[in-house]
PDB file of C-alpha atoms in Angstrom:
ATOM      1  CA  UNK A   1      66.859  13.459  26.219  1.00 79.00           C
ATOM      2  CA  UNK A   2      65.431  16.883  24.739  1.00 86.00           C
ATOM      3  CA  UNK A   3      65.019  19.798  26.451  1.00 90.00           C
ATOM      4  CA  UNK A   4      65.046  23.769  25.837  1.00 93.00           C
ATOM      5  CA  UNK A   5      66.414  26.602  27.615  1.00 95.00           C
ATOM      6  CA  UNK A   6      65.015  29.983  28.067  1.00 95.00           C
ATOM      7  CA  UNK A   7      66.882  31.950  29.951  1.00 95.00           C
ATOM      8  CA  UNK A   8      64.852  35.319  30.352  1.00 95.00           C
ATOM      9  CA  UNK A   9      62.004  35.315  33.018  1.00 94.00           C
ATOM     10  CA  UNK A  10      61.091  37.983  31.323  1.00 97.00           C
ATOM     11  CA  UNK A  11      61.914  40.662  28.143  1.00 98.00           C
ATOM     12  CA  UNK A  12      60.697  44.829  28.374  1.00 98.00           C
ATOM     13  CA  UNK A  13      60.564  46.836  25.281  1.00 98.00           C
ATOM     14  CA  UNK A  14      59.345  49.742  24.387  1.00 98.00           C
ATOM     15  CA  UNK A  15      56.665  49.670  21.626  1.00 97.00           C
ATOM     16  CA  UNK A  16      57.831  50.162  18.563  1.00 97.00           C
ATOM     17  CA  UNK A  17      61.306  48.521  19.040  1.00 97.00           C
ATOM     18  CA  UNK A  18      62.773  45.689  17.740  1.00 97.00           C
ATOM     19  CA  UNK A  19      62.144  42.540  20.561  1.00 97.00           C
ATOM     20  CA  UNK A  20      63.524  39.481  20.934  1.00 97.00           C
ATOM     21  CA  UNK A  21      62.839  36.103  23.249  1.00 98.00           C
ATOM     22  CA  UNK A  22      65.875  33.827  23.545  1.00 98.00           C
ATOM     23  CA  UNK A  23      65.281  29.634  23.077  1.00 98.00           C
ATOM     24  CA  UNK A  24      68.100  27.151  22.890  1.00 97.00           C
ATOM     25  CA  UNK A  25      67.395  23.586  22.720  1.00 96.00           C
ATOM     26  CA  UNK A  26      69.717  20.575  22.651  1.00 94.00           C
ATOM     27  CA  UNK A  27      68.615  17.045  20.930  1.00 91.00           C
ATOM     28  CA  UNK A  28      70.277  13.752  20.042  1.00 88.00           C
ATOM     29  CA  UNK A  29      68.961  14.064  15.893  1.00 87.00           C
ATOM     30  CA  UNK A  30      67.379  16.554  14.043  1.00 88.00           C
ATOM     31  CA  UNK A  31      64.972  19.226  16.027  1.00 91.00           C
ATOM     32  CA  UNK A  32      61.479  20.112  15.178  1.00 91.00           C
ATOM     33  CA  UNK A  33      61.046  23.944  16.813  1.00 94.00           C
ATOM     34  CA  UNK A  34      57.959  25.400  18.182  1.00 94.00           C
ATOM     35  CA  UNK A  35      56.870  29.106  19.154  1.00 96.00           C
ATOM     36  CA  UNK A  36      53.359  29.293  21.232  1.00 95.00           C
ATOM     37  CA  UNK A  37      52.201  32.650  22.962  1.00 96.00           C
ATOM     38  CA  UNK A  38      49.795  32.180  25.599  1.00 93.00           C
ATOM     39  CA  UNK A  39      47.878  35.277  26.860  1.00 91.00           C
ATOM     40  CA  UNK A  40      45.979  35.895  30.010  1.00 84.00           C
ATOM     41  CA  UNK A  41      43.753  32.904  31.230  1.00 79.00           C
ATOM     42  CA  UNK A  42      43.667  31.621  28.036  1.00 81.00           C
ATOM     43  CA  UNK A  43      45.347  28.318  26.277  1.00 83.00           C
ATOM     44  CA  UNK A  44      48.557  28.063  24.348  1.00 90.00           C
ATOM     45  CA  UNK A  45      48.197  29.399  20.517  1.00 92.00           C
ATOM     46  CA  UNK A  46      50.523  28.480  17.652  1.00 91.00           C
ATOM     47  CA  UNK A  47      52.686  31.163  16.333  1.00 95.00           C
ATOM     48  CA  UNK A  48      55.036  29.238  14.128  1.00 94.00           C
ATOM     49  CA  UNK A  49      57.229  26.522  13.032  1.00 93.00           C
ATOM     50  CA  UNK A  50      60.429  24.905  12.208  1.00 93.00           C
ATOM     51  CA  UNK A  51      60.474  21.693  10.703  1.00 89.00           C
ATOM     52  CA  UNK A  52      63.167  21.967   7.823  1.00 86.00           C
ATOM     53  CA  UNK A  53      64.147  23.703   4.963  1.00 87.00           C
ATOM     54  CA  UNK A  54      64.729  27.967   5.031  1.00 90.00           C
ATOM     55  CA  UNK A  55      66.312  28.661   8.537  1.00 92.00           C
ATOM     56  CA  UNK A  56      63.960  31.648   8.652  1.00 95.00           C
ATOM     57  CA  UNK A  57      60.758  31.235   9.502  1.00 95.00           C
ATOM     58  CA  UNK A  58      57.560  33.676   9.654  1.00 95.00           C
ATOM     59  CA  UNK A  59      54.577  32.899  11.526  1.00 93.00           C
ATOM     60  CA  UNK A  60      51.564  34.644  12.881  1.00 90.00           C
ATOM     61  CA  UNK A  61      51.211  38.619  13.977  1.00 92.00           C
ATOM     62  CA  UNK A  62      53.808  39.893  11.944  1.00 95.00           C
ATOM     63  CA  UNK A  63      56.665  37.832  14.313  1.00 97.00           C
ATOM     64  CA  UNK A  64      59.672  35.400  13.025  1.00 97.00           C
ATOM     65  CA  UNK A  65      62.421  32.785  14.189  1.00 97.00           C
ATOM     66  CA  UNK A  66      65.708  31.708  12.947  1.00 95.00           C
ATOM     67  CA  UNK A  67      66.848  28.583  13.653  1.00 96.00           C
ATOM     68  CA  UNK A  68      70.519  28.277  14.106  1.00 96.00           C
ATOM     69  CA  UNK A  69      71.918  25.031  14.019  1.00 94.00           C
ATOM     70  CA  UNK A  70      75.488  25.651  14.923  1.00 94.00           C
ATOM     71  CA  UNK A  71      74.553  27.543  18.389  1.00 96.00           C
ATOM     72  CA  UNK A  72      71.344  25.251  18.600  1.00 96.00           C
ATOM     73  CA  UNK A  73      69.558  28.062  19.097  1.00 97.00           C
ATOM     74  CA  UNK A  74      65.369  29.139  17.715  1.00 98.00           C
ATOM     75  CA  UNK A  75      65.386  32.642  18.885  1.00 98.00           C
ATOM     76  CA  UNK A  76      61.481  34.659  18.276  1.00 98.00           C
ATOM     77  CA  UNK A  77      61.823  38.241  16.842  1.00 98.00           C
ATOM     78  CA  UNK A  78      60.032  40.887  15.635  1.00 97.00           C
ATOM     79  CA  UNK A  79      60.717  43.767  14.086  1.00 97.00           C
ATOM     80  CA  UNK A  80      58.215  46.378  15.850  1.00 97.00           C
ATOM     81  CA  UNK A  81      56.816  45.530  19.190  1.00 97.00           C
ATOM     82  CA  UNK A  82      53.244  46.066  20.070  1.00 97.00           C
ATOM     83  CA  UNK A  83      51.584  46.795  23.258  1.00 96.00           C
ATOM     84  CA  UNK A  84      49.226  43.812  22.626  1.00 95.00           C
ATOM     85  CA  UNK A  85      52.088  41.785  22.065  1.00 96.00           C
ATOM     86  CA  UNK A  86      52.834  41.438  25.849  1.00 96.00           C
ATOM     87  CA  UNK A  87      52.032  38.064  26.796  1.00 96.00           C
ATOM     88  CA  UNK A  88      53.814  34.529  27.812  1.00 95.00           C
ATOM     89  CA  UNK A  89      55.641  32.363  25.371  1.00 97.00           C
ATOM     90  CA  UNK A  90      57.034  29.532  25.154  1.00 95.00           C
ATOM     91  CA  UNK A  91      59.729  28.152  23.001  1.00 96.00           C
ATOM     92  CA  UNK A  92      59.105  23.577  22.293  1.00 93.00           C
ATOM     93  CA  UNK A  93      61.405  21.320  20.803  1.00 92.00           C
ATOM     94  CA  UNK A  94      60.451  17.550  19.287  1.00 88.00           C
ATOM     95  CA  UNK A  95      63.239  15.514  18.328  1.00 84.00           C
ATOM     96  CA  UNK A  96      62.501  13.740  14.886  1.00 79.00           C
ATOM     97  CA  UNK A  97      61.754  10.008  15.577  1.00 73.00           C
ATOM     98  CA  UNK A  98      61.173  10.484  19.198  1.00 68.00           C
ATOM     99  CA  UNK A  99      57.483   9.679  18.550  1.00 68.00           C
ATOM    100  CA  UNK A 100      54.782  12.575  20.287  1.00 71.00           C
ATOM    101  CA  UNK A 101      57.325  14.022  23.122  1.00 78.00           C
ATOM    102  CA  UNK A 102      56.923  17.534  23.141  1.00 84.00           C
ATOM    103  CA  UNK A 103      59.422  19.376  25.585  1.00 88.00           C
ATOM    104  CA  UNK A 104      58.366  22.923  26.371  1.00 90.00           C
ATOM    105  CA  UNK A 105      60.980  25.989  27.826  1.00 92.00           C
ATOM    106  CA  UNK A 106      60.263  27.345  31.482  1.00 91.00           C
ATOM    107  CA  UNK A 107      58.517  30.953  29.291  1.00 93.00           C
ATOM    108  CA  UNK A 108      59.293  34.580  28.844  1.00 96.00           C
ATOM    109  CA  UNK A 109      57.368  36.926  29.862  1.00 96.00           C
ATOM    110  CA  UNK A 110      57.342  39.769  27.142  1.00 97.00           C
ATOM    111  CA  UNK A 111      56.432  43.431  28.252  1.00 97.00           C
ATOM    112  CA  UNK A 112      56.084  46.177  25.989  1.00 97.00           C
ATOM    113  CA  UNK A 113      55.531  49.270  27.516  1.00 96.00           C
ATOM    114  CA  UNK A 114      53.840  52.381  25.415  1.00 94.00           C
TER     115      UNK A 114
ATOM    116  CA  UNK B   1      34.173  26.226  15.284  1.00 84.00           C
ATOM    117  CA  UNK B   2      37.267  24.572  15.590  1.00 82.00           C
ATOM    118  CA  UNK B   3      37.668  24.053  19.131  1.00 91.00           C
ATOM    119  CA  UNK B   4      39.226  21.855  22.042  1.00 95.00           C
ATOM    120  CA  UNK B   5      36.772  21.556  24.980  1.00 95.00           C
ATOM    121  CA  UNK B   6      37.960  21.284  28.405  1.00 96.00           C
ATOM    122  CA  UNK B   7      35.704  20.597  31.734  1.00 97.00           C
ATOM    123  CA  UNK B   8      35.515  21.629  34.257  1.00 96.00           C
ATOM    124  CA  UNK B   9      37.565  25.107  33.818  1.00 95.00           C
ATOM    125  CA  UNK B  10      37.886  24.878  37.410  1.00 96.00           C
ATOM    126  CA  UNK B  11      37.891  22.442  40.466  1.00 96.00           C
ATOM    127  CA  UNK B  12      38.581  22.226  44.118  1.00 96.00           C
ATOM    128  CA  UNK B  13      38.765  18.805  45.512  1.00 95.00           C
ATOM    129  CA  UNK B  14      40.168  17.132  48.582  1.00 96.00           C
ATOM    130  CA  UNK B  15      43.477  14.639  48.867  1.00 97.00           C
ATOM    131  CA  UNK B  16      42.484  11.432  47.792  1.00 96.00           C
ATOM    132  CA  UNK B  17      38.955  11.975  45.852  1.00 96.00           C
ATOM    133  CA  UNK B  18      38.992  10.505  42.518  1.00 97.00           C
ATOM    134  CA  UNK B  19      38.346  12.710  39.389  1.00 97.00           C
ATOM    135  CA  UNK B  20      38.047  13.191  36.047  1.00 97.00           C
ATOM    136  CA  UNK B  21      38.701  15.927  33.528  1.00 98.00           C
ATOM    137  CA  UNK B  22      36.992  15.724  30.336  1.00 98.00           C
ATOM    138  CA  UNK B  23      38.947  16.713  26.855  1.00 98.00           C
ATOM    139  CA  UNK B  24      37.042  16.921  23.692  1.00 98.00           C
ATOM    140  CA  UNK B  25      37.910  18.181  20.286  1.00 97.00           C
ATOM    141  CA  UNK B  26      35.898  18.642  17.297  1.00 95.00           C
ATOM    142  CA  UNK B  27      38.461  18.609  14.161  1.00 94.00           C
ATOM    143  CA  UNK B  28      38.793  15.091  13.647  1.00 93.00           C
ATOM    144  CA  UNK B  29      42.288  14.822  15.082  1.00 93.00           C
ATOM    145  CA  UNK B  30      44.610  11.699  15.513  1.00 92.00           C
ATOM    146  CA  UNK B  31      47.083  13.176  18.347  1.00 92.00           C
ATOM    147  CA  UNK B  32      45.617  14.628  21.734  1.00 94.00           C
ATOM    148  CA  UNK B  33      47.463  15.356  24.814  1.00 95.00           C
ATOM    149  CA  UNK B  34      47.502  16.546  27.940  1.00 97.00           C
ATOM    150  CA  UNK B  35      49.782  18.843  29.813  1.00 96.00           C
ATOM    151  CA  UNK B  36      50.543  20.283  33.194  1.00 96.00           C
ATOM    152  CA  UNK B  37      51.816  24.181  33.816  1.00 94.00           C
ATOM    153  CA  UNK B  38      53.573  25.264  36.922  1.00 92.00           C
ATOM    154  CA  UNK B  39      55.173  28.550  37.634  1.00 85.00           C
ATOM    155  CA  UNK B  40      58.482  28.470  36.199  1.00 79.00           C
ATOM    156  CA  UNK B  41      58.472  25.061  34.702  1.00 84.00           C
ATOM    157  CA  UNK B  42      56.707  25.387  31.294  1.00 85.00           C
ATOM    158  CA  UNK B  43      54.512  22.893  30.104  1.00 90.00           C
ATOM    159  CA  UNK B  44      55.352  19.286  30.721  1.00 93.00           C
ATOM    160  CA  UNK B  45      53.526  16.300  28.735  1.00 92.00           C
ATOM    161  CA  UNK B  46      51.347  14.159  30.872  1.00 96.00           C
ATOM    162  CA  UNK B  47      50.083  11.654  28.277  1.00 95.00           C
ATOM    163  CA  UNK B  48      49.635  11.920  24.950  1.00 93.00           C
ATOM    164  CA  UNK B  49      47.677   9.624  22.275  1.00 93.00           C
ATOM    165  CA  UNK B  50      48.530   8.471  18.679  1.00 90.00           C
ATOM    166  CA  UNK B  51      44.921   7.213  17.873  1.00 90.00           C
ATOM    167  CA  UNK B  52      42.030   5.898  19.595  1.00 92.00           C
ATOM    168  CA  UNK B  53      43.238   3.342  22.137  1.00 93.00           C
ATOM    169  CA  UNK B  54      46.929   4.561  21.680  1.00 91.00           C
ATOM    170  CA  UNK B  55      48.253   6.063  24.606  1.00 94.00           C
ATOM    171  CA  UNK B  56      52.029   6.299  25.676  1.00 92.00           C
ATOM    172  CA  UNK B  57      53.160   8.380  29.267  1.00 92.00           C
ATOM    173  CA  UNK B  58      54.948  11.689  28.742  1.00 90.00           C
ATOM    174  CA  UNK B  59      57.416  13.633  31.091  1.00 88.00           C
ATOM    175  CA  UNK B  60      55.337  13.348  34.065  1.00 94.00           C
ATOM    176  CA  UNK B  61      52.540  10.201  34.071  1.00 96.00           C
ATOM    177  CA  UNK B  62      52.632   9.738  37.960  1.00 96.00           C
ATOM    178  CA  UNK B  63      49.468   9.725  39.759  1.00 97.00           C
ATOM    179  CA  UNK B  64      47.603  10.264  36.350  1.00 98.00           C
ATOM    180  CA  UNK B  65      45.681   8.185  33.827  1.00 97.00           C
ATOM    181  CA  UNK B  66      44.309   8.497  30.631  1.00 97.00           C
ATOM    182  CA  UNK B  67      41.797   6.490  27.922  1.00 96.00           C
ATOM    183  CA  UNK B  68      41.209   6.627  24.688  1.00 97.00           C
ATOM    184  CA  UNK B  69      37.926   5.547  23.414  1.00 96.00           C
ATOM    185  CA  UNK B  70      36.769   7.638  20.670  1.00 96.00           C
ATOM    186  CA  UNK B  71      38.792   9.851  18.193  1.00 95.00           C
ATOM    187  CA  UNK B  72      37.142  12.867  19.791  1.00 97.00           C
ATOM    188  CA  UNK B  73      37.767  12.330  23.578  1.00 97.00           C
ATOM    189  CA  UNK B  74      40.644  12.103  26.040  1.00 98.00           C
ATOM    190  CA  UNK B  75      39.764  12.597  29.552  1.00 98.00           C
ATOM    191  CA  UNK B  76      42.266  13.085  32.379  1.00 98.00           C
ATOM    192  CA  UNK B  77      41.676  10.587  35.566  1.00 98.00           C
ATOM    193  CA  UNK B  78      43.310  10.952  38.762  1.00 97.00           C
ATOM    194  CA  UNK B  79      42.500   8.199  41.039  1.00 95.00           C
ATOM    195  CA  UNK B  80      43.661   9.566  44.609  1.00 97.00           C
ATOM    196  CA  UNK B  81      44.360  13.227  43.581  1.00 97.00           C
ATOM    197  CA  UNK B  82      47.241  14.767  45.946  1.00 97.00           C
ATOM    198  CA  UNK B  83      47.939  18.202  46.513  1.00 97.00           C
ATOM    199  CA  UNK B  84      51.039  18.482  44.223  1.00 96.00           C
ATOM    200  CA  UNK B  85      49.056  17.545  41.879  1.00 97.00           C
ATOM    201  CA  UNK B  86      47.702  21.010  42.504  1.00 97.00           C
ATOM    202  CA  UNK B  87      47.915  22.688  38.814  1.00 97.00           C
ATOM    203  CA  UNK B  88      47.112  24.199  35.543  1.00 96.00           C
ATOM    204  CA  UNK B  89      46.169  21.433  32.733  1.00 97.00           C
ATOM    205  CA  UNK B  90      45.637  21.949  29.186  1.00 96.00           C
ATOM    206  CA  UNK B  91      44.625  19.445  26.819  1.00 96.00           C
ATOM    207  CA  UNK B  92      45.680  19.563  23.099  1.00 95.00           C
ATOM    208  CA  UNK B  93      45.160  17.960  19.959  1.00 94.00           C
ATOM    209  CA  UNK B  94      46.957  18.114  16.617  1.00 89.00           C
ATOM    210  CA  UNK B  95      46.177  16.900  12.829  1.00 83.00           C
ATOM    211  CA  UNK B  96      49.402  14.421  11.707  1.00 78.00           C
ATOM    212  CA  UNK B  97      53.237  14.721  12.585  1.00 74.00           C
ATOM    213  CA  UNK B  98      53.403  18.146  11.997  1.00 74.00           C
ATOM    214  CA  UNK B  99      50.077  20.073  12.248  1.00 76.00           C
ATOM    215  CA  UNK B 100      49.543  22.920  14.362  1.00 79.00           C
ATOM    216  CA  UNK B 101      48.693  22.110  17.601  1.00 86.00           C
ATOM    217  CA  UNK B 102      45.246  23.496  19.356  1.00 91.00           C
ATOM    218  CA  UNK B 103      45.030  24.252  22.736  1.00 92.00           C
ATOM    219  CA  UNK B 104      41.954  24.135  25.255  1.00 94.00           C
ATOM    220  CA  UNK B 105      41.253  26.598  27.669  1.00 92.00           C
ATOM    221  CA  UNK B 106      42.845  25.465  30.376  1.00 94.00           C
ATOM    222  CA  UNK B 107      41.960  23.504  33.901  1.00 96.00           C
ATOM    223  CA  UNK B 108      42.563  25.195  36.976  1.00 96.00           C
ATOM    224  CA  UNK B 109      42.699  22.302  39.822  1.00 97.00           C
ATOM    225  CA  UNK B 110      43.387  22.798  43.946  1.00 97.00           C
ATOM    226  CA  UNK B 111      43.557  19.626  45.870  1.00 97.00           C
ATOM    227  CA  UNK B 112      43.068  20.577  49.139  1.00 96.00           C
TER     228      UNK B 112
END
């Protein structure tokens, strides 16, 4: 069975620092990696993607994930943290050939203070 | 605009009342689901469908059920709705194996 891990409730920074949100995930075969960020009484949006190839991926809002195979991990970063960046988000993991089954992390709460 | 619809944003009901939440998107896509978010849990997969008349459970199917008519639509039934059933549901959709996937606004159900 899939599943993912993240274990921070919750990550403070200070704007303008570096951030990062912590996702492991463990899978029988190859993993297909999610990042969504869901704000305030709103739905889940898309931030980006690992499906294969360069283990460094960008996505939306300036933020980036490296997947790391060896300590199965799909950590989000960024390099300069916004206020606006505070939100929810959630780390998901599909394992290939295991048809529509998305499995989705408990969430971190991000907070960047000014 | 591309868009997932979800009604009704919110709804208090009663133990046992049958109801439906509708899910409609407008972008044409094969895959639709439908999750549940609880405090501390994440998201977990209800049902999800492959195609019109393709459905398949996901994590957490009990109590719930799901059709698949048209391309477009994918409502949410529960037949005798209980109160830990009590939650936040979001319906999605996605283009093929690996396009992004577009959330609705969200569900907000009490059963009482």
């Amino acid at each position: 069975a899939q599943s993912v891990a993240q274990p921070e409730d919750q990550v403070n920074v200070a704007e303008g620092n570096p951030l990062t949100v912590k996702c492991t995930y463990s899978v029988s075969g190859n993993p297909y990696l999610f990042w969504y960020v869901q704000y305030p009484n709103r739905g889940l949006q898309f931030l980006l993607k690992y499906i294969t190839g360069d283990n460094l991926v960008k996505g939306s809002y300036g933020f980036e994930a490296e997947f790391n195979k060896s300590q199965t991990s799909f950590h989000l970063k960024k390099p300069s943290a916004l206020v606006s960046d505070s939100a929810l988000y959630f780390c998901a993991v599909r394992e290939e050939n295991a048809g529509n089954m998305l499995t989705f992390g408990g969430g971190t709460r991000l907070m960047v203070k000014p | 605009e591309a868009q997932v619809t979800q009604n009704p944003r919110y709804l208090i009901t009663v133990t046992g009342k049958k109801l439906t939440v509708t899910c409609s998107q407008n972008m044409n896509h094969e895959y639709m689901s439908w999750y549940r978010q609880d405090p501390g849990l994440g998201l977990r997969q209800i049902y999800y469908s492959m195609n019109v008349e393709v459905t398949d459970k996901g994590d957490v199917p009990e109590g719930y059920k799901v059709s698949r008519k048209e391309k477009r639509n994918f409502p949410l039934i529960l037949e005798s709705p209980s109160p830990n059933q009590t939650s936040l549901y979001f319906c999605a959709s996605r283009k093929g194996d690996w396009g992004e996937q577009f959330f609705g606004p969200g569900t907000r159900l009490t059963v009482l």
